[in-house]
XYZ file of C-alpha atoms in Angstrom:
720
model
C -252.948 -10.955 -75.387
C -255.324 -12.871 -77.898
C -257.850 -13.341 -75.099
C -257.705 -9.612 -74.283
C -258.220 -8.597 -77.463
C -261.441 -10.985 -78.089
C -262.637 -9.585 -74.971
C -262.327 -6.105 -75.791
C -263.732 -6.770 -79.522
C -266.937 -5.338 -78.490
C -265.969 -2.116 -77.064
C -265.119 -1.089 -80.478
C -267.584 0.356 -83.216
C -267.635 -2.240 -86.092
C -266.600 0.789 -88.480
C -263.129 0.844 -86.639
C -262.868 -2.838 -87.742
C -264.278 -2.505 -91.332
C -262.812 -0.244 -94.043
C -266.415 1.266 -94.722
C -265.549 2.569 -98.352
C -263.737 -0.611 -99.132
C -266.648 -2.643 -98.120
C -268.972 -0.693 -100.150
C -266.983 -0.955 -102.986
C -266.416 -4.885 -102.508
C -270.254 -5.094 -102.503
C -270.622 -3.082 -105.518
C -267.843 -4.940 -107.780
C -270.293 -8.243 -106.896
C -273.415 -6.229 -108.013
C -271.762 -5.138 -111.194
C -271.575 -8.535 -112.414
C -275.298 -8.545 -112.782
C -275.419 -5.167 -114.463
C -273.003 -6.329 -117.174
C -274.926 -9.644 -117.687
C -278.069 -7.450 -117.800
C -279.747 -9.124 -114.845
C -281.851 -7.655 -112.257
C -280.382 -7.123 -109.009
C -282.506 -8.886 -106.345
C -282.986 -8.029 -102.841
C -281.686 -11.453 -101.999
C -278.509 -10.749 -103.941
C -277.886 -7.438 -102.162
C -278.493 -9.103 -98.663
C -276.159 -11.901 -99.266
C -273.296 -9.635 -100.419
C -273.788 -7.061 -97.672
C -273.721 -9.680 -94.963
C -270.683 -11.088 -96.719
C -268.683 -8.098 -96.667
C -270.030 -6.283 -93.648
C -269.795 -9.478 -91.512
C -273.314 -9.292 -90.486
C -276.709 -8.861 -91.110
C -279.151 -5.659 -91.182
C -281.175 -7.041 -88.367
C -277.772 -7.220 -86.257
C -276.877 -3.764 -87.056
C -273.937 -4.374 -89.103
C -275.390 -2.279 -91.931
C -278.570 -0.053 -92.915
C -280.376 -0.192 -96.198
C -279.018 3.216 -96.877
C -275.476 1.648 -97.302
C -276.711 -1.068 -99.355
C -278.367 1.584 -101.905
C -274.908 3.527 -101.715
C -273.557 0.120 -103.173
C -275.734 -0.089 -105.793
C -275.195 3.478 -106.897
C -271.371 2.508 -106.884
C -272.162 -0.444 -109.069
C -273.794 1.809 -111.616
C -270.291 4.005 -111.674
C -268.358 0.870 -112.021
C -270.682 -0.285 -114.890
C -269.971 3.050 -116.524
C -266.273 2.464 -116.156
C -266.748 -0.945 -117.694
C -268.174 0.768 -120.895
C -265.652 3.280 -120.837
C -265.370 6.259 -123.077
C -267.228 4.352 -126.314
C -270.352 5.386 -124.602
C -269.715 8.894 -125.289
C -269.562 7.985 -129.264
C -273.193 6.622 -129.307
C -276.155 8.839 -130.060
C -277.309 10.533 -127.102
C -280.737 9.464 -127.275
C -279.128 5.910 -127.393
C -277.519 6.739 -124.300
C -280.240 7.985 -122.204
C -282.288 4.946 -123.260
C -279.197 2.473 -122.374
C -278.972 4.423 -118.737
C -282.734 3.996 -117.978
C -282.745 0.337 -118.805
C -279.503 0.166 -116.557
C -281.361 2.000 -113.528
C -284.465 -0.153 -114.008
C -282.256 -3.359 -113.272
C -281.469 -1.752 -109.734
C -284.049 -2.255 -107.021
C -286.430 1.166 -105.582
C -284.722 3.045 -102.616
C -287.524 2.462 -100.241
C -285.741 2.989 -96.929
C -284.270 6.273 -95.472
C -281.798 6.839 -92.870
C -281.907 9.718 -90.498
C -278.984 11.298 -92.073
C -280.449 10.528 -95.483
C -283.509 12.605 -94.250
C -281.874 15.267 -92.602
C -279.302 16.391 -95.272
C -281.802 15.650 -98.236
C -279.204 12.871 -99.799
C -281.045 12.096 -103.404
C -278.339 10.940 -105.338
C -278.727 11.931 -109.192
C -280.007 9.298 -111.441
C -277.687 8.251 -114.364
C -279.954 9.328 -117.137
C -280.320 12.879 -115.348
C -276.386 12.760 -114.636
C -275.816 12.345 -118.214
C -277.670 15.068 -119.227
C -276.187 17.395 -116.597
C -272.692 16.535 -117.604
C -273.612 16.987 -121.407
C -275.067 20.533 -120.624
C -271.651 21.385 -119.377
C -269.834 20.508 -122.585
C -266.947 19.173 -120.719
C -263.600 18.707 -122.352
C -260.690 16.859 -121.453
C -258.565 19.999 -120.095
C -261.648 21.107 -118.112
C -261.682 21.010 -114.149
C -264.783 20.019 -112.623
C -265.879 21.028 -109.106
C -268.644 19.157 -107.509
C -269.686 20.698 -104.202
C -272.082 18.205 -103.127
C -270.419 15.036 -104.733
C -272.335 12.206 -102.875
C -271.486 8.827 -104.093
C -270.035 10.329 -107.365
C -272.604 9.612 -109.939
C -271.922 13.263 -111.578
C -268.382 13.165 -110.870
C -268.032 9.739 -112.942
C -269.810 11.500 -115.968
C -267.275 13.977 -115.910
C -264.580 11.624 -115.412
C -265.927 9.862 -118.612
C -264.617 13.069 -120.676
C -260.936 12.760 -119.040
C -261.672 16.071 -117.166
C -259.877 16.607 -114.009
C -261.886 16.572 -110.474
C -262.475 18.465 -107.313
C -264.892 16.745 -105.170
C -266.596 17.941 -101.808
C -268.682 15.807 -99.768
C -269.830 16.526 -96.177
C -271.214 13.059 -95.330
C -268.284 11.264 -93.626
C -269.239 7.888 -95.139
C -270.042 9.151 -98.482
C -266.310 10.762 -98.177
C -264.997 7.123 -97.543
C -266.442 5.702 -100.666
C -265.458 9.015 -102.928
C -261.643 7.973 -101.538
C -261.988 4.807 -102.600
C -263.628 5.322 -105.797
C -261.390 8.403 -106.931
C -258.018 7.765 -105.276
C -255.728 11.027 -105.763
C -258.759 13.381 -106.410
C -258.664 16.409 -104.173
C -261.614 15.822 -101.933
C -262.716 18.157 -99.250
C -265.413 17.619 -96.806
C -266.969 21.307 -95.916
C -270.504 22.639 -96.001
C -270.967 23.501 -99.765
C -273.067 26.600 -98.779
C -269.375 28.132 -98.210
C -267.369 26.346 -100.738
C -265.638 29.159 -101.995
C -264.864 30.529 -98.592
C -263.256 27.097 -97.582
C -261.528 26.880 -100.824
C -259.551 30.429 -100.785
C -256.429 30.200 -102.763
C -257.113 26.950 -104.373
C -257.293 26.638 -108.347
C -260.669 27.874 -109.967
C -263.056 25.117 -111.728
C -264.021 25.751 -115.400
C -267.221 23.754 -114.819
C -269.473 23.106 -111.786
C -271.946 20.131 -111.575
C -273.824 20.348 -108.737
C -276.865 18.517 -107.058
C -277.091 20.466 -103.839
C -279.828 19.567 -100.944
C -282.924 21.812 -102.132
C -283.866 23.146 -98.730
C -281.611 21.388 -95.775
C -278.603 22.890 -94.157
C -276.410 21.261 -91.667
C -277.010 21.649 -87.956
C -280.456 23.319 -88.765
C -283.494 21.241 -88.092
C -286.149 23.179 -89.646
C -286.577 23.379 -93.545
C -284.450 26.041 -95.404
C -285.251 27.163 -98.540
C -282.467 29.477 -98.918
C -279.847 26.593 -99.192
C -280.254 26.150 -102.867
C -279.461 29.645 -103.274
C -276.423 29.512 -101.014
C -275.087 26.450 -102.681
C -275.223 28.315 -106.142
C -274.024 31.570 -105.110
C -270.954 30.104 -103.320
C -270.000 27.766 -106.603
C -270.518 30.637 -108.690
C -267.999 32.905 -106.967
C -265.581 30.131 -107.123
C -266.177 29.399 -110.931
C -263.392 30.740 -113.140
C -264.617 33.650 -115.494
C -266.323 32.117 -118.614
C -267.068 28.731 -117.032
C -270.207 26.998 -116.819
C -272.089 25.673 -113.887
C -275.097 23.039 -114.335
C -277.278 22.283 -111.371
C -280.356 20.393 -110.351
C -282.588 22.008 -108.099
C -286.003 21.508 -106.837
C -288.739 22.586 -109.383
C -289.933 25.575 -107.285
C -286.433 27.125 -107.671
C -287.373 28.994 -110.895
C -287.013 32.438 -112.698
C -290.794 32.255 -112.924
C -291.605 31.648 -109.662
C -291.936 35.272 -107.915
C -290.303 34.011 -104.846
C -286.951 33.621 -106.370
C -287.496 36.216 -109.286
C -285.130 38.908 -107.711
C -282.398 36.517 -107.014
C -281.983 35.289 -110.519
C -282.080 39.369 -111.959
C -279.241 40.017 -109.340
C -277.108 37.103 -110.699
C -277.754 38.397 -114.334
C -275.276 41.287 -113.589
C -272.454 38.627 -113.360
C -273.668 35.739 -114.939
C -275.991 34.689 -117.899
C -278.831 32.015 -117.382
C -278.889 30.020 -120.461
C -281.621 27.468 -119.886
C -284.056 26.758 -116.794
C -286.297 23.677 -117.297
C -288.344 21.304 -115.131
C -287.905 17.713 -114.932
C -290.388 15.039 -114.801
C -290.408 13.593 -111.411
C -290.576 9.978 -112.972
C -286.559 10.217 -113.353
C -286.407 9.699 -109.404
C -288.573 6.980 -109.247
C -285.899 4.434 -108.751
C -284.458 6.581 -106.001
C -287.822 6.472 -103.895
C -289.441 9.742 -104.801
C -291.125 11.395 -107.698
C -290.503 15.028 -107.027
C -290.321 17.011 -109.917
C -286.668 19.048 -110.257
C -285.145 21.623 -112.378
C -282.071 21.930 -114.604
C -280.322 25.458 -114.522
C -277.510 26.232 -116.755
C -275.492 29.318 -116.251
C -272.490 30.921 -117.761
C -270.215 33.174 -115.722
C -270.292 36.009 -118.056
C -272.465 39.294 -117.729
C -275.851 38.917 -119.184
C -276.648 41.342 -121.999
C -280.638 41.788 -121.056
C -282.761 41.129 -118.110
C -284.609 38.371 -120.070
C -284.149 35.057 -118.356
C -284.926 31.980 -120.664
C -287.270 29.711 -118.511
C -289.665 26.599 -119.423
C -292.241 26.173 -116.581
C -293.260 22.612 -117.452
C -291.783 19.745 -116.413
C -290.299 17.779 -119.420
C -289.188 14.085 -120.065
C -285.331 13.553 -120.769
C -285.655 13.243 -124.341
C -287.270 16.598 -124.694
C -284.576 18.117 -122.386
C -281.710 16.646 -124.225
C -283.371 18.262 -127.278
C -283.071 21.676 -125.424
C -279.260 20.927 -124.242
C -278.225 20.132 -127.672
C -279.349 23.506 -128.973
C -277.122 25.322 -126.195
C -273.990 27.346 -127.501
C -270.871 25.615 -127.278
C -268.579 27.226 -124.284
C -265.699 29.428 -124.973
C -262.165 28.710 -123.927
C -261.799 29.226 -120.364
C -258.431 31.061 -120.289
C -258.860 34.353 -118.536
C -257.432 36.550 -121.033
C -260.588 38.644 -122.288
C -262.744 35.743 -121.533
C -265.797 38.003 -120.716
C -266.051 39.678 -123.923
C -265.434 36.462 -126.048
C -268.082 34.615 -123.967
C -270.554 37.044 -124.233
C -270.435 37.070 -127.962
C -271.491 33.457 -128.247
C -274.350 33.232 -125.854
C -277.515 32.741 -127.860
C -281.237 32.829 -127.044
C -282.843 29.172 -126.993
C -285.269 28.897 -129.661
C -288.743 28.149 -128.875
C -289.194 24.454 -127.829
C -291.303 22.047 -129.808
C -293.528 19.777 -127.954
C -292.498 16.020 -128.189
C -295.708 13.834 -128.158
C -295.790 11.015 -125.376
C -295.334 7.706 -126.761
C -298.605 5.704 -126.990
C -298.705 2.684 -124.416
C -297.987 -0.569 -126.425
C -298.871 -3.901 -124.923
C -296.980 -7.193 -125.964
C -299.623 -9.453 -124.756
C -299.602 -12.729 -126.740
C -302.505 -12.986 -129.708
C -303.325 -16.761 -128.785
C -306.424 -15.472 -126.833
C -308.663 -18.246 -125.673
C -312.100 -18.447 -123.842
C -311.475 -20.191 -120.574
C -313.264 -23.495 -120.197
C -313.829 -25.034 -116.896
C -316.213 -27.480 -115.443
C -319.001 -26.626 -112.756
C -319.118 -29.213 -110.073
C -321.628 -30.064 -107.350
C -320.918 -29.135 -103.958
C -322.568 -30.478 -100.542
C -321.968 -29.372 -97.215
C -321.414 -33.129 -96.177
C -320.196 -32.099 -92.686
C -321.080 -29.332 -89.943
C -318.926 -26.967 -88.176
C -315.642 -28.745 -87.003
C -313.567 -27.645 -83.987
C -311.020 -26.284 -86.340
C -311.001 -22.533 -87.192
C -309.914 -23.023 -90.747
C -310.261 -25.511 -93.632
C -308.061 -26.239 -96.326
C -309.082 -24.408 -99.443
C -309.836 -25.456 -103.128
C -312.471 -23.749 -105.585
C -315.701 -25.542 -104.571
C -317.649 -25.107 -107.918
C -315.219 -25.233 -110.575
C -312.578 -27.165 -112.164
C -309.929 -26.006 -114.809
C -308.157 -28.267 -116.949
C -304.691 -27.915 -116.590
C -304.756 -25.179 -114.055
C -302.071 -25.599 -111.203
C -302.790 -25.486 -107.800
C -301.534 -22.324 -105.810
C -298.087 -22.493 -105.181
C -298.589 -22.490 -101.470
C -301.328 -24.218 -99.700
C -304.490 -22.072 -99.013
C -307.044 -22.044 -96.217
C -310.621 -20.474 -95.654
C -312.445 -19.756 -92.432
C -314.507 -22.696 -91.211
C -317.845 -20.639 -91.429
C -316.950 -19.556 -94.881
C -316.039 -22.849 -95.991
C -319.792 -24.187 -95.157
C -321.042 -21.492 -97.643
C -320.742 -22.453 -101.428
C -320.688 -19.840 -104.274
C -323.028 -20.031 -107.074
C -322.548 -21.958 -109.968
C -320.630 -19.471 -112.414
C -321.522 -19.328 -116.332
C -318.928 -16.374 -117.003
C -315.805 -17.277 -118.956
C -312.974 -15.068 -119.246
C -310.726 -14.155 -122.411
C -307.108 -15.023 -121.575
C -303.720 -15.548 -123.150
C -303.728 -19.501 -123.455
C -300.183 -19.537 -121.581
C -302.004 -17.878 -118.406
C -302.979 -21.594 -117.833
C -300.256 -23.782 -119.506
C -297.752 -22.001 -117.771
C -299.342 -21.479 -114.462
C -299.009 -17.869 -114.632
C -302.482 -17.618 -112.470
C -303.072 -20.651 -110.375
C -306.476 -22.316 -109.968
C -307.819 -20.447 -107.101
C -306.662 -17.154 -108.739
C -308.460 -18.008 -111.922
C -311.536 -18.553 -109.770
C -311.173 -15.170 -108.616
C -311.204 -13.669 -112.391
C -314.263 -15.860 -113.504
C -316.162 -14.615 -110.093
C -315.377 -11.259 -110.547
C -316.404 -11.251 -114.384
C -319.740 -13.127 -113.283
C -320.346 -10.175 -111.093
C -319.806 -7.615 -113.836
C -322.133 -8.969 -115.794
C -324.962 -7.885 -113.855
C -326.456 -4.585 -112.662
C -327.780 -3.532 -109.382
C -331.447 -3.194 -109.122
C -333.168 -0.172 -109.924
C -332.137 3.132 -111.796
C -330.557 6.230 -109.885
C -330.092 9.999 -110.877
C -326.586 11.088 -110.063
C -325.803 14.770 -109.702
C -323.159 16.850 -110.973
C -321.194 16.886 -107.767
C -321.205 12.793 -108.173
C -322.136 12.869 -104.217
C -325.919 12.618 -104.224
C -327.607 9.462 -105.819
C -331.198 9.194 -105.767
C -333.603 6.575 -106.857
C -335.126 7.401 -110.188
C -338.660 6.707 -111.456
C -339.283 4.228 -114.060
C -338.177 6.061 -117.506
C -336.860 9.044 -116.005
C -334.271 11.117 -118.162
C -330.675 10.702 -117.586
C -331.154 7.860 -115.032
C -328.231 5.354 -114.465
C -327.433 1.625 -113.549
C -324.750 0.629 -111.554
C -322.765 -2.324 -112.653
C -322.319 -4.903 -109.830
C -318.814 -5.110 -108.062
C -316.958 -7.905 -106.472
C -314.658 -8.066 -103.367
C -311.579 -9.996 -103.038
C -310.619 -10.559 -99.220
C -307.540 -12.712 -99.892
C -304.593 -12.434 -97.149
C -301.133 -11.953 -97.613
C -299.516 -14.355 -99.736
C -302.644 -15.701 -102.042
C -301.414 -12.880 -104.672
C -304.290 -9.861 -104.463
C -302.192 -7.760 -107.022
C -301.714 -10.695 -109.400
C -305.489 -11.344 -109.509
C -306.220 -7.811 -110.153
C -304.172 -7.836 -113.165
C -306.111 -11.020 -114.255
C -309.026 -9.403 -113.923
C -307.724 -6.347 -115.937
C -306.195 -8.943 -118.371
C -309.355 -10.446 -119.045
C -311.190 -7.239 -119.942
C -307.902 -6.126 -122.028
C -308.206 -9.130 -124.276
C -312.074 -8.208 -124.812
C -310.823 -4.687 -126.061
C -311.702 -2.842 -122.901
C -308.319 -1.540 -122.580
C -308.748 1.492 -120.150
C -308.229 0.547 -116.591
C -307.910 2.436 -113.200
C -305.622 0.922 -110.402
C -305.835 2.786 -107.238
C -303.703 2.001 -104.493
C -302.631 2.779 -100.951
C -298.984 3.998 -101.753
C -297.018 5.355 -104.596
C -294.161 2.403 -104.197
C -296.975 0.006 -105.178
C -296.615 0.873 -108.811
C -293.665 -1.201 -108.910
C -295.704 -4.120 -107.589
C -298.594 -3.433 -110.072
C -296.058 -3.294 -113.016
C -294.693 -6.677 -111.726
C -297.735 -8.601 -111.293
C -298.758 -7.058 -115.056
C -295.855 -8.020 -116.733
C -295.748 -11.412 -115.250
C -299.051 -11.966 -117.134
C -297.606 -10.851 -120.321
C -297.998 -7.164 -120.529
C -295.667 -4.375 -121.116
C -294.404 -2.033 -118.305
C -295.486 1.065 -120.149
C -299.241 -0.036 -119.985
C -298.946 1.134 -116.485
C -299.718 4.946 -116.450
C -298.469 6.917 -113.217
C -300.774 9.508 -112.870
C -298.351 11.608 -110.730
C -296.160 12.266 -113.683
C -299.180 13.945 -115.515
C -299.695 17.460 -114.137
C -303.060 18.306 -112.339
C -305.699 19.570 -114.914
C -303.704 18.452 -118.019
C -305.611 15.947 -120.245
C -304.234 12.378 -120.059
C -302.690 11.743 -123.357
C -303.104 8.201 -123.798
C -305.774 6.288 -125.683
C -305.479 2.851 -123.643
C -303.492 1.744 -120.549
C -303.884 1.267 -116.712
C -304.190 4.691 -115.025
C -302.266 3.990 -111.377
C -302.707 6.524 -108.820
C -302.897 6.574 -104.803
C -306.189 7.405 -102.675
C -304.324 10.702 -101.635
C -303.452 11.533 -105.295
C -307.304 10.694 -106.174
C -308.536 13.216 -103.580
C -306.139 16.233 -104.520
C -307.348 19.294 -106.226
C -306.157 22.863 -106.455
C -307.327 26.030 -108.066
C -310.809 24.663 -109.407
C -308.827 21.299 -111.008
C -309.249 17.979 -109.169
C -307.314 14.454 -109.983
C -310.896 13.062 -109.885
C -312.329 14.964 -112.853
C -308.891 14.533 -114.659
C -309.477 10.699 -114.464
C -313.072 10.905 -115.115
C -312.511 12.891 -118.393
C -309.833 10.427 -119.499
C -312.113 7.293 -118.884
C -315.155 8.772 -120.202
C -318.689 8.879 -119.069
C -319.305 5.168 -120.847
C -316.121 3.526 -119.284
C -316.770 -0.195 -119.073
C -313.250 -0.988 -117.869
C -311.974 -2.196 -114.552
C -311.404 -0.082 -111.463
C -309.252 -1.869 -108.978
C -309.572 -0.224 -105.351
C -306.328 -1.941 -103.875
C -306.062 -1.806 -100.335
C -309.516 -0.399 -100.269
C -309.857 -0.210 -96.527
C -308.121 3.453 -97.097
C -311.496 4.499 -98.284
C -312.958 3.570 -94.662
C -315.330 5.800 -93.154
C -317.020 6.924 -96.320
C -319.929 8.596 -94.015
C -320.381 10.453 -91.310
C -320.895 8.535 -87.994
C -321.588 9.277 -84.326
C -318.269 8.954 -82.137
C -317.607 8.944 -78.807
C -317.022 12.957 -78.829
C -319.973 13.543 -81.356
C -319.960 13.195 -85.140
C -317.098 12.101 -86.945
C -316.856 13.593 -90.455
C -316.332 11.413 -93.371
C -313.057 10.574 -94.551
C -312.002 12.691 -97.895
C -310.537 9.361 -99.433
C -313.796 7.512 -98.645
C -315.745 10.303 -100.364
C -313.666 10.706 -103.495
C -313.724 6.814 -103.761
C -317.521 6.917 -103.739
C -317.643 9.791 -106.257
C -315.516 7.825 -108.834
C -317.779 5.060 -108.530
C -320.818 7.321 -108.949
C -319.220 9.111 -111.798
C -318.381 5.762 -113.826
C -321.682 3.743 -113.249
C -320.887 0.946 -115.966
C -317.254 0.656 -114.463
C -316.272 -3.079 -113.497
C -315.358 -2.495 -109.818
C -313.048 -4.580 -107.906
C -312.602 -4.160 -104.071
C -309.299 -5.714 -102.610
C -308.555 -5.825 -98.870
C -307.424 -8.195 -96.365
C -309.044 -6.063 -93.593
C -311.803 -4.423 -95.339
C -314.631 -5.640 -93.136
C -312.874 -5.355 -89.757
C -315.550 -2.735 -89.078
C -318.850 -2.306 -90.574
C -318.433 1.192 -91.484
C -315.401 0.352 -93.339
C -317.760 -1.009 -95.879
C -319.576 2.343 -96.313
C -317.637 2.963 -99.611
C -318.628 -0.638 -101.109
C -321.937 0.575 -102.777
C -321.393 -1.696 -105.702
C -322.007 -4.899 -103.789
C -325.886 -3.889 -103.551
C -325.885 -4.302 -99.346
C -328.294 -1.518 -99.430
C -331.066 0.456 -101.519
C -331.130 -2.394 -104.300
C -333.430 -4.804 -102.463
C -330.561 -7.577 -102.665
C -330.513 -7.044 -98.890
C -333.002 -5.581 -96.285
C -331.236 -2.283 -95.828
C -332.952 1.083 -97.463
C -329.747 3.102 -97.063
C -325.895 3.061 -96.022
C -326.927 4.509 -92.695
C -329.388 1.699 -92.066
C -326.853 -0.801 -93.236
C -324.049 0.293 -90.805
C -326.594 0.806 -87.790
C -328.326 -2.589 -88.150
C -324.903 -4.593 -88.484
C -322.906 -2.545 -85.846
C -325.853 -3.787 -83.275
C -325.083 -7.343 -84.010
C -321.130 -7.050 -83.773
C -318.733 -9.547 -85.585
C -321.297 -12.206 -85.574
C -323.496 -9.824 -88.071
C -320.386 -9.098 -90.276
C -319.459 -12.824 -90.381
C -322.904 -13.453 -91.738
C -322.688 -10.577 -94.282
C -319.482 -12.364 -95.185
C -321.065 -15.571 -95.743
C -324.387 -13.963 -97.710
C -321.903 -12.414 -100.184
C -320.107 -15.348 -100.560
C -323.039 -17.169 -101.215
C -323.978 -14.467 -104.054
C -320.748 -14.811 -105.573
C -319.274 -11.300 -104.742
C -316.771 -12.314 -102.138
C -313.941 -14.590 -101.632
C -311.445 -14.586 -98.745
C -308.603 -17.177 -98.685
C -305.401 -17.122 -96.644
C -301.969 -19.225 -96.394
C -302.186 -22.102 -94.438
C -300.050 -22.820 -91.296
C -299.984 -26.499 -91.957
C -296.281 -27.611 -92.572
C -295.048 -24.615 -91.220
C -291.989 -24.961 -89.284
C -291.109 -22.729 -86.378
C -287.622 -22.232 -85.087
C -287.292 -20.472 -81.780
C -284.144 -18.355 -81.729
C -282.735 -17.130 -78.329
C -280.768 -14.161 -78.601
C -278.643 -13.359 -75.640
C -277.162 -9.889 -75.228
C -273.471 -9.842 -74.553
C -272.350 -7.671 -71.557
C -269.498 -5.397 -71.835
């Protein structure tokens, strides 16, 4: 019998063997220990605990990362229970801050499951959940309905007030979690768009807290923008007279949006909208998105006017908290004459006051020193070897007390035979950068050579037109002529720490009072990497300014900081307003700070060229990248990419290297350079790379494979 069970074990889904809800709860209990100790939950810790309680790895299919994110959210709930009711005795501003610090300890959600995409499963971030519950003015005798309960973050906020709960969740796995988290609580699993119909005869809730899918409905593959309205309609019908509904929706579901104005006006015959305010999308950054949302507060009492209070802007949480604290208290929710009583106490929100955004403040140490180093002679004592790569060490400099790179680096044999020039530039850096090994010797070399390049200007003077598209050579002494500062190219491979080197170059400028920088990258998620690298060198997370959190066309309200944006954001424009102009206005025409074009190959094909089927238009990202460089001629430009020169056309954005038009290279124009090098193929590109290194404008190191151990795993598929 035992052998029969063993052979049949492969026929059963893992879910029938494991209690999914309990497994998630077990993992969450382990992760809660880190939160209680105020320690960051690392990916390694999550994987270890998921592997332990799901009896296998993600690679083997035992669990998905979406399951791990559910466990992290449950850990936050358990942490709230650890704090208990005492959290409600703190000042609201303190609570919001503490909850933001708590979520910062958790990793960012970067992977989606098919179900999470289809059902738009974005749980409510804890700080936002606190504000939603606070807007509900929950009392111990309330009955709270959450029609789309998810993992229970909103429900737990209501539970802290000792209120009774009714929960509904359509997703089976999340329902299993809720049964474990809230045993004995009524739990339904129906489509919340018809929650009132499904709960016929059940007790009516006095408060509804909800975060429904914004535009997704079960069994409907296409986008369904009516989903939000249907969820709220059904919940309002189920809500007791005099009760309150607080919902999170997409920012477009607003009384100010003509598409939905009629919906809100119809509601006014039965209910009263007390507040509608946009929420800045950065609150959702840990959940893998930065979409703007909206909080709407509705009391189920007839409105006495057609006026609907609405704030169209998206505000930060402290501003929204101030508005919520101005809301009137709810009436008692007994049904006797509740409409008249409630109507008497509903008041119009006073005009809000704008809360100024805080200035960025860096925690960099004061002990800034000039980095000293020894310049050494270098000779190519040997010719090309049979090997493709050579072990790397800086060829021309020796930095006292600098530590070698944590991993062995190498360089292509062709580049290894070329020496960069002897540098004279000396960076300004905090003393602990070297003494604590925050930048390795190879990384410090990059800071030195980038600074060396930035001390020079390209030959000649130029006229840039108002569109920032056309650059022409200027006559000597011509008015409005500008000179372009030389740029530098970092071509290191994975593992050399390109982000840390970018941060080091920006830090060098920061320590010399150039405290504005621009960091452009390929993905919005990479802002977390930028923050990690900047903070590792002693900076403050608040120094990194996320441009996507600032409205298009609005002035950027920071006098210093590192402005982070993606290439797609950089090229965006609407109604005559552009992100590019917004950035240039913030930087100022005399901007001399650093611009780091991370993953700069995203600007490839910055010029139109002949293709197999005719002319291929220039890429918009390449064009806008050139415009930014043309608009800020004195900026210290750094190009960063391990694959930036795989095609010569991909270098057409790198006008600060002086490859054409300046006389440093024998090419009169960008088109001349591309045409000439394409004719020479890879060999010609290699010559360009060697020449750039010889000029001190290029470094390209990679992780060495020496001492690399390989273990071959043979996976045999079991037959059923």
